[in-house]
Amino acid sequence: MKTRKLLARIRAFFDQGAADSRESQQALREVLEKLKRKERKLRHNLDLERNPEKRSQLEQKILLVHSQRSKGLQLLKEENERDKSG
Amino acid sequence: MLRKILLPVIFAVLAYGFWVSTDFKAISAGVAIFLFGMLSLEEGFRVFSGGVLERVLKRSTDKLWKSLSFGIFTTTLMQSSSLVSVITISFLSAGLLGLKEGIGIIFGANLGTTTGAWLVAGFGLKVKISAYAMPMLVFGTILLFQKAKHLKGIGYILSGLGFLFLGIHYMKEGFDAFKDNFDLAAYAVSGYAGLFLFSLIGTLATVVMQSSHATLVLIITALSTGQITYENALALAIGANIGTTITAIIGALGSNAPGRRLAGAHLVFNVATGMVAIVFINQLIRAVDQVSLWAGIADLDFTLKLAVFHTLFNLLGVVLMLPLINPLVRLLERTFKEPAEVKEGPRYIVASAVEFPDTAVEAVRNETLHVYDNAREIICLGLGMRSERVLNDPKFESELARQSAIPRVDMDRLYEQRVKTVFSAIIAFISEASFTWKERQSGDLHWLRDANRNIVEAVKAAKHTQKNMLRYLLSDNHHIRKEYNQLRLSVAHLLQQLEQLRTSSDEETTILSLDELKLAQKEREQKLNQRLYQLIRDNSITPAMGGSLMNDAAYISEIHTTLLNMAATLFTHRRRDLAGAERQIALDPGELERVLEQQQAAAREEKA
């Protein structure tokens, strides 16, 4: 197990392309995680809000963040598939 | 004239020396190999770090003690105070460092460079150093042929160290053989005359070799073989310290006023320290003896004593000069003044910054902010507003509504004076920089170039709308007056929001949060379109007015789009990987349109 781990590290060290792709996927995951937290927070605020105008603004924000998340998840899925086929 | 004849003279002297003495040839070859090693080491740090050094520099120099420690540490690591000082100058020129912090680094570098003497005196002369050089050279050269940048960097560093060691070996061999034929010690000069003479020789040797390190190694090897006296070696070391400022001075020639100030500080520090060392030489020698006795260094081990001296007198310099930093900063600021500007030129991008990727990016970023600040003022003036009022005065909206006269400004002239020169300089700098390397920073420069283009387009859009804006803002028809006021207010609000983004340290300020502003823009455009047709139908405005309003709304929309695109690069957080991911996720105009449609459909459903 240790040798395998070491070999993987050495391979990663020499293979810049794979490292870049991993880095990009990691960044996507990090951004998606932030968006998830943001959406959750906005939904919580919407539950507490009674003013119709402010509720409408919050709903628009939620819709926007949700669309961004869907797009991000799709991108991540595509990258994963590309990695597997490559 | 002097520059023209200097090189041939040096060549002639060296050629004569090689012809007369094979030992001299060995020593010179040693110096050449040593210097080549230093070049390779510098290259290695540049390639390998790819900006790491610069990022660390940025974080660890915000206080004087930090910059001092940083100077000591990096110079110890890289064994080149010249490289550290040149990088520091480029940092200062790019506006990343204050003069005080820069001076701290230079002081630290002077202390850090003394570790070189310890390495050579304590290790280099006692161990067969060439035995280490050979494997380093072999491994280093193999790595140099690799494609991956970091492997190449390691290759440069290894071969650099190998050449450094090999150079020391040749110098040592040369002096060993030299002493059998000649006795340079016979030319020793004692007393103050000798001190000044040998200090001058040390200075000149370092100016020629552009490395105090090389001079010091020469001094130590010559001292170890008894070719020079201990006293004269001390004077040579003092001279080497003065001569080393030449690299920083050359580096500052292509720099702006802050860079020159730092090179000035370097010169003042080293000359003052040298003078103090010469004046108090006897006290210093006694102090060296005391320290050596305490450290267990043999009384006749002059090479290690020289290392002690080198450290002591630089330490003395730092102790003496640290309390004088503030007066020194004032003196340098008075001496090297920023030139008065007629046509506003670039402030941050200087030739020396192009060599260091992260510095170059930071310089271009600061310069782009400079362009944006000027552009914002011009856009505001073009729309009959004052930038500082828009950003700072909460009552500006009501004042705008009461405006009875709007001065017309020459936007073309303002653009030429305040934007074009800086913009052109940025484009030229980026072209040169991205040609020099193919690092990740090239991506940043691509976005920054885009941001600049966006800013210029925003100014041009403002210029196109200026004529109608001034005409209709003072029109008797209050409908058209109101619409045009709304248009310029939308720009004012955008500028306010951008300023908030710019000054916010909020982690949530991301490229994605700009989508909210883009969505708001789309919504506003839709509402304006609906109002516009209604106003024409109701005969509230003439069709000609409607046509103008439609065109100008498109220009205002362009100001919004271009400035929001610019903000994605300039005003969001700087983690390269996250910015890349966010750019991918950010919604395009079609996707934003769909979000708006969905929301409107939901609103209709709720009403029904």
Coordinates of N, CA, C and O in Angstrom, one line a residue, chain B residues 35-97:
Chain B
L35 N 30.6 32.3 -11.1 CA 29.6 33.3 -11.5 C 28.5 32.6 -12.4 O 27.3 32.9 -12.3
F36 N 28.9 31.6 -13.3 CA 28.0 30.9 -14.1 C 27.0 30.1 -13.2 O 25.8 30.0 -13.5
G37 N 27.6 29.5 -12.1 CA 26.8 28.8 -11.2 C 25.7 29.7 -10.5 O 24.6 29.3 -10.4
M38 N 26.1 31.0 -10.2 CA 25.1 31.9 -9.6 C 24.0 32.2 -10.6 O 22.9 32.3 -10.2
L39 N 24.4 32.4 -11.9 CA 23.4 32.7 -12.9 C 22.4 31.5 -13.0 O 21.2 31.7 -13.1
S40 N 23.0 30.3 -13.0 CA 22.1 29.1 -13.1 C 21.2 29.0 -11.9 O 20.0 28.6 -12.0
L41 N 21.8 29.3 -10.7 CA 21.0 29.3 -9.5 C 19.8 30.3 -9.6 O 18.7 29.9 -9.2
E42 N 20.1 31.5 -10.0 CA 19.1 32.5 -10.2 C 18.0 32.0 -11.1 O 16.8 32.1 -10.8
E43 N 18.4 31.5 -12.2 CA 17.5 30.9 -13.2 C 16.6 29.9 -12.6 O 15.4 29.8 -12.8
G44 N 17.2 29.0 -11.8 CA 16.5 27.9 -11.2 C 15.5 28.4 -10.3 O 14.3 28.0 -10.3
F45 N 15.8 29.4 -9.5 CA 14.8 30.0 -8.5 C 13.7 30.6 -9.3 O 12.5 30.5 -8.9
R46 N 14.0 31.2 -10.4 CA 12.9 31.9 -11.2 C 12.0 30.8 -11.8 O 10.8 30.8 -11.7
V47 N 12.6 29.8 -12.5 CA 11.8 28.8 -13.1 C 11.1 27.9 -12.1 O 9.9 27.7 -12.2
F48 N 11.8 27.5 -11.1 CA 11.2 26.6 -10.1 C 10.1 27.2 -9.3 O 9.0 26.6 -9.2
S49 N 10.4 28.4 -8.9 CA 9.3 29.0 -8.0 C 8.2 29.5 -8.9 O 7.0 29.3 -8.4
G50 N 8.4 30.0 -10.1 CA 7.3 30.5 -10.9 C 6.5 31.5 -10.2 O 5.3 31.6 -10.4
G51 N 7.1 32.2 -9.3 CA 6.3 33.3 -8.6 C 6.1 33.0 -7.1 O 5.6 33.8 -6.4
V52 N 6.5 31.8 -6.6 CA 6.3 31.4 -5.2 C 7.1 32.4 -4.4 O 6.5 33.0 -3.4
L53 N 8.3 32.7 -4.7 CA 9.1 33.7 -4.0 C 8.4 35.0 -3.8 O 8.4 35.6 -2.7
E54 N 7.8 35.4 -4.9 CA 7.1 36.7 -4.9 C 5.9 36.7 -4.0 O 5.6 37.7 -3.3
R55 N 5.2 35.6 -4.1 CA 4.0 35.5 -3.2 C 4.4 35.6 -1.7 O 3.7 36.2 -0.9
V56 N 5.4 34.8 -1.4 CA 5.9 34.8 0.0 C 6.4 36.2 0.4 O 6.0 36.7 1.4
L57 N 7.1 36.8 -0.5 CA 7.6 38.2 -0.3 C 6.5 39.1 0.1 O 6.6 39.9 1.0
K58 N 5.4 39.0 -0.7 CA 4.2 39.9 -0.5 C 3.7 39.7 1.0 O 3.4 40.7 1.6
R59 N 3.6 38.4 1.4 CA 3.0 38.2 2.7 C 3.9 38.5 3.9 O 3.4 38.8 4.9
S60 N 5.2 38.3 3.6 CA 6.1 38.4 4.8 C 6.9 39.7 4.9 O 7.9 39.7 5.5
T61 N 6.4 40.8 4.3 CA 7.2 42.0 4.4 C 6.3 43.2 4.9 O 6.7 44.3 4.7
D62 N 5.2 42.9 5.5 CA 4.3 44.0 5.9 C 4.8 44.7 7.1 O 4.3 45.8 7.4
K63 N 5.8 44.2 7.8 CA 6.3 44.9 9.0 C 7.9 45.0 8.8 O 8.4 44.1 8.2
L64 N 8.5 45.9 9.5 CA 9.9 46.1 9.3 C 10.7 44.9 9.8 O 11.6 44.4 9.1
W65 N 10.3 44.3 10.9 CA 11.1 43.2 11.4 C 10.9 42.0 10.5 O 11.8 41.2 10.3
K66 N 9.7 41.9 9.9 CA 9.5 40.8 9.0 C 10.3 40.9 7.8 O 10.9 40.0 7.3
S67 N 10.4 42.2 7.2 CA 11.1 42.3 6.0 C 12.6 42.1 6.2 O 13.3 41.6 5.4
L68 N 13.1 42.5 7.5 CA 14.5 42.3 7.8 C 14.8 40.8 7.9 O 15.8 40.3 7.2
S69 N 13.9 40.1 8.6 CA 14.1 38.6 8.7 C 14.0 38.0 7.3 O 14.7 37.1 7.0
F70 N 13.1 38.5 6.5 CA 12.9 38.0 5.2 C 14.2 38.1 4.3 O 14.6 37.2 3.6
G71 N 14.8 39.3 4.4 CA 16.0 39.6 3.7 C 17.1 38.6 4.1 O 17.8 38.1 3.3
I72 N 17.2 38.4 5.4 CA 18.2 37.5 5.9 C 18.0 36.1 5.4 O 18.9 35.4 4.8
F73 N 16.7 35.6 5.5 CA 16.4 34.2 5.2 C 16.6 34.0 3.7 O 17.2 33.0 3.3
T74 N 16.0 34.8 2.8 CA 16.1 34.6 1.4 C 17.5 34.7 0.9 O 17.9 33.9 0.0
T75 N 18.3 35.6 1.4 CA 19.6 35.7 0.9 C 20.4 34.5 1.4 O 21.3 34.0 0.6
T76 N 20.2 34.0 2.6 CA 20.9 32.8 3.0 C 20.5 31.7 2.1 O 21.4 30.9 1.7
L77 N 19.3 31.6 1.8 CA 18.8 30.5 0.9 C 19.4 30.5 -0.5 O 19.9 29.6 -1.0
M78 N 19.3 31.7 -1.1 CA 19.7 31.8 -2.5 C 21.2 32.2 -2.6 O 21.7 32.2 -3.7
Q79 N 21.8 32.6 -1.5 CA 23.2 33.0 -1.6 C 23.5 34.1 -2.6 O 24.5 34.1 -3.3
S80 N 22.5 35.0 -2.7 CA 22.8 36.1 -3.6 C 22.0 37.3 -3.2 O 20.8 37.4 -3.3
S81 N 22.7 38.2 -2.5 CA 22.0 39.5 -2.1 C 21.6 40.3 -3.3 O 20.7 41.0 -3.3
S82 N 22.4 40.1 -4.4 CA 22.1 40.9 -5.6 C 20.7 40.6 -6.1 O 19.9 41.4 -6.5
L83 N 20.5 39.2 -6.2 CA 19.2 38.8 -6.7 C 18.0 39.3 -5.9 O 17.0 39.8 -6.4
V84 N 18.2 39.2 -4.6 CA 17.2 39.6 -3.6 C 17.0 41.1 -3.8 O 15.8 41.6 -3.8
S85 N 18.1 41.9 -3.9 CA 17.9 43.4 -4.0 C 17.2 43.7 -5.4 O 16.4 44.6 -5.4
V86 N 17.5 43.0 -6.4 CA 16.9 43.4 -7.7 C 15.4 43.0 -7.7 O 14.6 43.8 -8.2
I87 N 15.1 41.9 -7.1 CA 13.7 41.5 -7.0 C 13.0 42.5 -6.1 O 11.9 43.0 -6.5
T88 N 13.6 43.0 -5.1 CA 13.0 44.0 -4.2 C 12.7 45.3 -4.9 O 11.7 45.9 -4.8
I89 N 13.7 45.7 -5.7 CA 13.5 46.9 -6.5 C 12.3 46.8 -7.4 O 11.5 47.7 -7.5
S90 N 12.2 45.6 -8.1 CA 11.1 45.4 -9.0 C 9.8 45.4 -8.3 O 8.7 45.9 -8.7
F91 N 9.8 44.9 -7.0 CA 8.6 44.9 -6.2 C 8.2 46.3 -5.8 O 7.0 46.7 -5.9
L92 N 9.2 47.1 -5.5 CA 8.9 48.5 -5.0 C 8.4 49.3 -6.2 O 7.4 50.0 -6.1
S93 N 9.0 49.1 -7.4 CA 8.6 49.8 -8.6 C 7.1 49.4 -8.9 O 6.4 50.3 -9.4
A94 N 6.8 48.2 -8.7 CA 5.4 47.7 -9.0 C 4.4 48.1 -8.0 O 3.2 47.9 -8.1
G95 N 4.9 48.8 -6.9 CA 4.0 49.3 -5.9 C 3.5 48.3 -4.9 O 2.5 48.5 -4.2
L96 N 4.2 47.2 -4.8 CA 3.8 46.1 -3.9 C 4.4 46.3 -2.5 O 4.0 45.7 -1.5
L97 N 5.5 47.1 -2.4 CA 6.2 47.3 -1.2 C 6.4 48.7 -0.9 O 6.5 49.5 -1.8

